[in-house]
Coordinates of C-alpha atoms and ligand atoms in Angstrom, one line a residue:
X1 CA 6.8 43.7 13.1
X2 CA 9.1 40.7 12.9
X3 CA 12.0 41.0 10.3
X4 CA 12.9 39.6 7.0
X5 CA 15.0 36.2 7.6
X6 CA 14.0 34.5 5.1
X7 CA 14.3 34.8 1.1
X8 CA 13.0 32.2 -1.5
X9 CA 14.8 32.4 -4.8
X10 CA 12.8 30.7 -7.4
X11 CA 15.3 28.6 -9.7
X12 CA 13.7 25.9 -11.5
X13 CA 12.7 27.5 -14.6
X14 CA 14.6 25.8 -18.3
X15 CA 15.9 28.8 -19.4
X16 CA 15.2 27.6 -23.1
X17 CA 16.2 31.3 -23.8
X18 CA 19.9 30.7 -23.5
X19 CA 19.7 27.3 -24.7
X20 CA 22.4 25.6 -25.9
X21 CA 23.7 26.8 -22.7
X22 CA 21.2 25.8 -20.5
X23 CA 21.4 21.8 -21.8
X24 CA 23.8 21.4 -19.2
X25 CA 23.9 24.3 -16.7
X26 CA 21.4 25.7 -14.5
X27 CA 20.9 29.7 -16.6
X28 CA 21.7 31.1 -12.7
X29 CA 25.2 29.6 -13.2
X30 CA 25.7 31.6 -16.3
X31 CA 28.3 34.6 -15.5
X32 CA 28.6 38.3 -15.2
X33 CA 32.4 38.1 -15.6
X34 CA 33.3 36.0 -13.1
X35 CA 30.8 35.3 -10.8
X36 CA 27.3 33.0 -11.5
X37 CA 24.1 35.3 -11.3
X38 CA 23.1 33.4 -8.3
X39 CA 25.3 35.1 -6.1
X40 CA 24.8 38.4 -7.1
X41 CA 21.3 37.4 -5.8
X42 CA 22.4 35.9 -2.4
X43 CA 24.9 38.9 -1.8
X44 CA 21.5 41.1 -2.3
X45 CA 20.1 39.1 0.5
X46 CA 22.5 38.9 2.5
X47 CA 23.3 42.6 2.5
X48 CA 19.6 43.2 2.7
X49 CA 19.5 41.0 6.6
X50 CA 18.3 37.5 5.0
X51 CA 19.4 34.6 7.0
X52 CA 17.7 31.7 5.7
X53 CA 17.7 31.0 1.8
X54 CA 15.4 29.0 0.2
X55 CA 16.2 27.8 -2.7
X56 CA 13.3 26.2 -5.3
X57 CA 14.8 23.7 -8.2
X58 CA 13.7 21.0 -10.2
X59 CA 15.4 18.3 -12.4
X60 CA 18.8 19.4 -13.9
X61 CA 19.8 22.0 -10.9
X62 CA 22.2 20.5 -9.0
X63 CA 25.0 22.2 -10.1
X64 CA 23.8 25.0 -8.2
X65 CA 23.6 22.9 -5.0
X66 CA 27.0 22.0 -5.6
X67 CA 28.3 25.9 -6.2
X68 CA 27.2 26.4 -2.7
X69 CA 29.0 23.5 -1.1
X70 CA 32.6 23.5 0.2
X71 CA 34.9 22.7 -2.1
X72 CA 38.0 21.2 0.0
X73 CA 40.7 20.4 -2.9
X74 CA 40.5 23.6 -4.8
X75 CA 40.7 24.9 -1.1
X76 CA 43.6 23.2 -0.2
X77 CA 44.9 24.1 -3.8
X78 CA 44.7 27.5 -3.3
X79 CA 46.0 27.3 0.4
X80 CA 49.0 25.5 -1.1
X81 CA 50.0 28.0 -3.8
X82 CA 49.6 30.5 -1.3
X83 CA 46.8 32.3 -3.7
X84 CA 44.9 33.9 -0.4
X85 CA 42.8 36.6 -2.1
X86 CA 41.3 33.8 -4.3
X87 CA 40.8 31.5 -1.6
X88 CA 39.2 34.6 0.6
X89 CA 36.6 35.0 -3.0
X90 CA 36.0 31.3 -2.6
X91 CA 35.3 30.7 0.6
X92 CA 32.5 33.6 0.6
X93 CA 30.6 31.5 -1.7
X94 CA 30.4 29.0 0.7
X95 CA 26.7 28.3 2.9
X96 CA 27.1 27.0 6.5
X97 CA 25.0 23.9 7.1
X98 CA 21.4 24.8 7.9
X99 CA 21.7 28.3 5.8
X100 CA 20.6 26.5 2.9
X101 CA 17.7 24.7 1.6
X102 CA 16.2 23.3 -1.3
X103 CA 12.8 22.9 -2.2
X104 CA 12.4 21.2 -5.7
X105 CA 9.5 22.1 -8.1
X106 CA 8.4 18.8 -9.7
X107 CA 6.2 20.5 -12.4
X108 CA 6.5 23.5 -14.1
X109 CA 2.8 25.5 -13.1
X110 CA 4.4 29.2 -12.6
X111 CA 6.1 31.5 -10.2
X112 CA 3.2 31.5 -8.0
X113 CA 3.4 27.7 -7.7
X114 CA 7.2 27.8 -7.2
X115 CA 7.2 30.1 -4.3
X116 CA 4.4 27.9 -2.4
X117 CA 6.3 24.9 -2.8
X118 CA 8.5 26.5 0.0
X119 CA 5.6 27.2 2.0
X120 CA 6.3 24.7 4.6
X121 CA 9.7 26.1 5.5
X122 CA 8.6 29.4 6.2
X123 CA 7.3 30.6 9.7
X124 CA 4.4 33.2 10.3
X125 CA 6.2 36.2 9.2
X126 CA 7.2 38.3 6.0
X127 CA 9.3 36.8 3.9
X128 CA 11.7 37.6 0.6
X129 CA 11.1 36.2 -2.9
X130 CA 14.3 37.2 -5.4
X131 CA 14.3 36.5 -8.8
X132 CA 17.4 35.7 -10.1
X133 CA 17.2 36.5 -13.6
X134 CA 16.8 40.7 -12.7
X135 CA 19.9 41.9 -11.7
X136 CA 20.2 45.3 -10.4
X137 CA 23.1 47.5 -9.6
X138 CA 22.9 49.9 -6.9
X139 CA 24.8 51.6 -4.4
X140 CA 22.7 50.2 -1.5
X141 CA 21.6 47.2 -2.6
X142 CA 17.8 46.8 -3.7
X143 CA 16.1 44.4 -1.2
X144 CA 17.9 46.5 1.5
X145 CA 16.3 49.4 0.4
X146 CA 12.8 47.7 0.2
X147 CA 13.6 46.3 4.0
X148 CA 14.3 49.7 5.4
X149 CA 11.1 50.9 3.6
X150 CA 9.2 47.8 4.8
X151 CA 9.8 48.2 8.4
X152 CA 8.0 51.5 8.1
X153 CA 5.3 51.2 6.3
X154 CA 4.8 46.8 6.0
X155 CA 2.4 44.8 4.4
X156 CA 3.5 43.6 0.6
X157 CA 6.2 45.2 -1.5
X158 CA 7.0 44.6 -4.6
X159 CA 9.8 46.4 -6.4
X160 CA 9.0 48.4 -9.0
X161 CA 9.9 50.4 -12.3
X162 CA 8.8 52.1 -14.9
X163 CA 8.6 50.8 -18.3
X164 CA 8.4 51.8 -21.9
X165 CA 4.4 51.1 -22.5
X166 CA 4.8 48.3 -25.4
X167 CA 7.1 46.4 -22.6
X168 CA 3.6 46.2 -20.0
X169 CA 3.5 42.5 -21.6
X170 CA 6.5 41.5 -20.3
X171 CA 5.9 41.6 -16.3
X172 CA 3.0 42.1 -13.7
X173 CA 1.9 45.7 -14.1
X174 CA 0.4 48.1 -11.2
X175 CA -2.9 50.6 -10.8
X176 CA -1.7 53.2 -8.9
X177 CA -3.6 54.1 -6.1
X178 CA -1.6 57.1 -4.6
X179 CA 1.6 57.9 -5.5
X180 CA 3.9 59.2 -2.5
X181 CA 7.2 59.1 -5.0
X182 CA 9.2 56.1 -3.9
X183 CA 6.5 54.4 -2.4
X184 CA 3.2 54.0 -4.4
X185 CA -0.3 52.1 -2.7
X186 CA -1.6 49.9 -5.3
X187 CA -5.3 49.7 -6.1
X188 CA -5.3 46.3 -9.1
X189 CA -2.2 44.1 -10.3
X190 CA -2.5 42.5 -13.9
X191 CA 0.6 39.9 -15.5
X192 CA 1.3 40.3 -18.4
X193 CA -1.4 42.2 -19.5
X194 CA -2.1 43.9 -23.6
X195 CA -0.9 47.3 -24.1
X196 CA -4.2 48.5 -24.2
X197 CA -5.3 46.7 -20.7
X198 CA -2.2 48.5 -18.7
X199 CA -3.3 50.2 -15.7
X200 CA 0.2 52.2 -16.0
X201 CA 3.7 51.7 -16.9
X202 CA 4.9 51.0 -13.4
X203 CA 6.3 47.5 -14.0
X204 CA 7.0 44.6 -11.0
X205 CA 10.6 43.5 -10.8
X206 CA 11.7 40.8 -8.9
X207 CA 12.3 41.5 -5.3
X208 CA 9.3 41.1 -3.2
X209 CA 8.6 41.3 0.5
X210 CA 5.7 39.4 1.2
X211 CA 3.1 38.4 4.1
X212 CA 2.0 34.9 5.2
X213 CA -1.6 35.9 3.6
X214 CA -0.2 35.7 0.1
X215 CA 1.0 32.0 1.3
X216 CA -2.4 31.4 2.5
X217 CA -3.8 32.7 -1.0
X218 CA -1.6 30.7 -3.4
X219 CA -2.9 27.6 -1.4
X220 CA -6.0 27.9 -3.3
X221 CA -5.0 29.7 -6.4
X222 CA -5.9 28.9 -9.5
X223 CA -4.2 29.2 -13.0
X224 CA -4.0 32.8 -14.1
X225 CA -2.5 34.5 -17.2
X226 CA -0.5 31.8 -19.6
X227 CA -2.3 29.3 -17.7
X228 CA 0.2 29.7 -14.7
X229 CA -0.1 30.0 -11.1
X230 CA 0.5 33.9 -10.7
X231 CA 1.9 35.4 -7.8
X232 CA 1.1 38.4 -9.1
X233 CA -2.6 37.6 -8.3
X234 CA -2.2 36.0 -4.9
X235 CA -0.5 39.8 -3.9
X236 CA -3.6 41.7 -6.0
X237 CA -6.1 39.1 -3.3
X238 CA -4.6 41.1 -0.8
X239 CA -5.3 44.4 -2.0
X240 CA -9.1 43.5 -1.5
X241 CA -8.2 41.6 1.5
X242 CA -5.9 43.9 3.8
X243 CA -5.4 46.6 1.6
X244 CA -1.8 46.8 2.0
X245 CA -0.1 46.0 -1.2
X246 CA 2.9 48.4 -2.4
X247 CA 5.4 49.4 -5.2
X248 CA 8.9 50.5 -3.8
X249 CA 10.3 52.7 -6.7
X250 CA 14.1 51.6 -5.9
X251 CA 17.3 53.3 -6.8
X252 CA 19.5 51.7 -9.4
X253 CA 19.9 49.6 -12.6
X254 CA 18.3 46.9 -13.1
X255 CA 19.6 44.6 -16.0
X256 CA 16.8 41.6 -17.5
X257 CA 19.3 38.7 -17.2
X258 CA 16.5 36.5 -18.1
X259 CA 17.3 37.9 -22.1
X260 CA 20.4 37.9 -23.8
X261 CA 20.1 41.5 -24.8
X262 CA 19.9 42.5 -21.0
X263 CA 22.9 39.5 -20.2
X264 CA 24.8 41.5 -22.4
X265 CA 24.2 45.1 -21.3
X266 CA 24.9 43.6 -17.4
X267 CA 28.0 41.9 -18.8
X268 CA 29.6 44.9 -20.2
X269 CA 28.1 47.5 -17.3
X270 CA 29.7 45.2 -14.7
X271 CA 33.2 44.5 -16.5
X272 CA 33.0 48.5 -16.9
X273 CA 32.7 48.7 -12.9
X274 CA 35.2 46.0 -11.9
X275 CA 38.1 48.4 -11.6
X276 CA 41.1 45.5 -12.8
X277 CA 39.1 45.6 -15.9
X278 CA 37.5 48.9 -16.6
X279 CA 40.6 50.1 -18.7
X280 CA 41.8 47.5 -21.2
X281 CA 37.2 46.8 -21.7
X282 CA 36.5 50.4 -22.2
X283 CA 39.7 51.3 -24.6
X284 CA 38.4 47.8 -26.8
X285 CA 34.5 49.2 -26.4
X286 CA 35.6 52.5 -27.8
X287 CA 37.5 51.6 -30.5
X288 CA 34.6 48.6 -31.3
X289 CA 32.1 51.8 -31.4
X290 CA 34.9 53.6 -33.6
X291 CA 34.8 50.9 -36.5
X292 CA 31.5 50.4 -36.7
X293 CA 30.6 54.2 -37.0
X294 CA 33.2 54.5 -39.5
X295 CA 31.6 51.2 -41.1
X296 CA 28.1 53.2 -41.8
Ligands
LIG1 C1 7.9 37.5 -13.4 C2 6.6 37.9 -12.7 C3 6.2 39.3 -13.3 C4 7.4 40.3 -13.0 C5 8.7 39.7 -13.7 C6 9.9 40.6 -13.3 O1 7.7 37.2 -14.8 O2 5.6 37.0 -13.0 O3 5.1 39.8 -12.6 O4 7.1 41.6 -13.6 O5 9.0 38.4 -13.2 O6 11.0 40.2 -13.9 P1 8.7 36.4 -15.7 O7 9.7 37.4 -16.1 O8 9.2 35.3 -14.8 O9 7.8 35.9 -16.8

């Protein structure tokens, strides 16, 4: 089985849920304490054996072309001043010439639609799709996980979680075909479907390893639930197709960056982790928590 080079990372979405915000930068520029949420994305893929990143924008994104350029004078700044560890944290951001590319999204038609606009850039072989937005901390990191468990069992993988029932709405949902504990076979995908029309309460997140067949399906797919192009239904074509659609149950915490509720819960878990600021943010958290209770 050939590996996983290549990762699309689906970025041309308004992000009308942070506006004002979003007016003027891309929502994958917004920050979990110091660095953009893109590159808690591209250090997944990176750590996870990704080579090649594919980047899908639209109008209003080119900041984020820019965050991955060089950027020589606060280089030389730095160099200047001496300030090496800063210039070490800038550099890493930094994408040699022929790493990156960008694919732009001229109309807005759904995820499914975003990830075929890179379909000419990929080769015949699986491939990674990472949205941004979900954010998950974990020891090893998340599409790693899914690559190790990939390369023993292929076909599709999506990550996947459980979630509350009322949530199902939110995502693509999975019928369970056998469970094997962190790997499940999947018999049906819905997105976004009612409470009532959940096949379970094992919810898609957004990592996904994926085969050229689901390419091949989103050539001819049609508009699906919201009257978007779904990916989730050009995977569920290849359950009836190949048969080979999965759910990898990964290890860690996954934060929805895509609300401001989950923004905030990732902001305050990673300032909690970084170890510069764990202290001074807990001891303010704490006593936060004390005025309030003492408030009621
Ligand atoms: C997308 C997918 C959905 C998935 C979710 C995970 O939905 O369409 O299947 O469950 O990401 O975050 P979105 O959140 O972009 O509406």
């Amino acid at each position: 089985m050939k590996r996983v080079s290549k990762a699309i990372f689906p970025v041309a979405g308004l992000g009308t849920r942070f506006l004002p915000a979003t007016k003027s930068i891309p929502k994958e520029i917004m920050t979990l304490v110091d660095r953009p949420l893109i590159q808690y994305a591209i250090d997944e893929a990176r750590a996870a054996g990704i080579k090649e990143f594919i980047f899908v924008t639209a109008r209003g994104k080119s900041a984020l072309e820019d965050y991955f350029d060089v950027a020589p004078e606060l280089e030389n700044t730095l160099r200047k001043k001496g300030k090496n560890e800063l210039l070490k944290t800038l550099k890493s951001t930094n994408m040699d010439s022929g790493e990156i590319a960008y694919m732009r999204q001229n109309k807005a038609l759904g995820l499914g639609h975003a990830v075929w606009c890179a379909r000419r850039l990929l080769g015949n072989e699986p491939f990674a799709v990472i949205l941004p937005d979900d954010v998950i901390a974990a020891e090893k990191p998340c599409l790693q996980q899914m690559v190790e468990a990939h390369a023993e069992i292929g076909g599709n993988m999506v990550a996947a979680m459980e979630v509350p029932p009322e949530m199902a709405s939110s995502y693509g949902m999975l019928d369970i075909k056998e469970d094997m504990g962190s790997v499940v076979s999947v018999k049906g995908m819905v997105e976004k479907p009612t409470v009532a029309d959940a096949p379970s309460n094992l919810a898609v997140i957004g990592r996904y390893i994926l085969t050229p067949d689901v390419m091949r399906n989103l050539n001819k797919a049609k508009s699906g639930a919201g009257g978007e192009i779904q990916l989730t239904d050009a995977i569920a074509a290849e359950i009836e197709n190949s048969d080979n659609v999965y759910g990898y149950r990964f290890r860690g915490q996954r934060y929805d960056c895509g609300s401001k509720a989950g923004f905030l819960q990732a902001t305050v878990a990673f300032g909690l982790a970084r170890e510069e600021l764990s202290g001074e943010f807990s001891q303010f958290l704490e006593g936060m928590m004390a005025t309030r209770k003492a408030a009621q």
